[in-house]
């Protein structure tokens, strides 16, 4: 019987402690933090009304925009195989220029390291670049490929 009294009193102490942990913070005013925040949201700026905008300049600009082509004119270049040694690539560019070709080279990073790509061109018509590619193949025994010109690579 002594064991059941100890067990009952132990359970009662645990229940009372749990209730105190739950309810005492509610009675203590300083313990609770203020959870309400107040702030103001700025209003969105209003767009200018259509009545304030001039209409004659708008019509002229729309006509000018429609007269321009929507896509830029394409150009083509002959791409030569990649070269790992920059000095060899520069020698190839110089020899191509001596033969009258408009050649340039660009370096890029790849899994094999920094490679140099040599280009000839650009020309607007792809047929012209195909003829140049055939000349390079017959005269210098180079593997060539005609690709679209990327102006970002030519800088």
Coordinates of N, CA and C in Angstrom, one line a residue, residues 91-104:
X91 N 49.4 32.2 -85.7 CA 50.1 31.9 -86.9 C 49.1 31.6 -88.0
X92 N 48.1 30.8 -87.7 CA 47.1 30.4 -88.7 C 46.3 31.7 -89.1
X93 N 46.0 32.6 -88.2 CA 45.3 33.8 -88.5 C 46.1 34.7 -89.5
X94 N 47.4 34.8 -89.1 CA 48.3 35.6 -90.0 C 48.5 35.0 -91.4
X95 N 48.6 33.7 -91.5 CA 48.7 33.1 -92.8 C 47.4 33.2 -93.6
X96 N 46.3 33.2 -93.0 CA 45.0 33.4 -93.7 C 44.9 34.8 -94.1
X97 N 45.3 35.8 -93.3 CA 45.3 37.2 -93.7 C 46.2 37.4 -94.9
X98 N 47.4 36.8 -94.9 CA 48.3 37.0 -96.0 C 47.7 36.5 -97.3
X99 N 46.8 35.5 -97.2 CA 46.2 34.9 -98.4 C 44.9 35.7 -98.8
X100 N 44.6 36.8 -98.0 CA 43.5 37.6 -98.4 C 42.2 37.3 -97.7
X101 N 42.2 36.5 -96.7 CA 41.0 36.1 -95.9 C 40.9 37.0 -94.7
X102 N 39.7 37.4 -94.4 CA 39.4 38.2 -93.2 C 39.3 37.3 -92.0
X103 N 40.4 37.0 -91.3 CA 40.4 36.0 -90.3 C 40.6 36.7 -88.9
X104 N 40.0 36.0 -87.9 CA 40.2 36.4 -86.5 C 40.1 35.2 -85.6

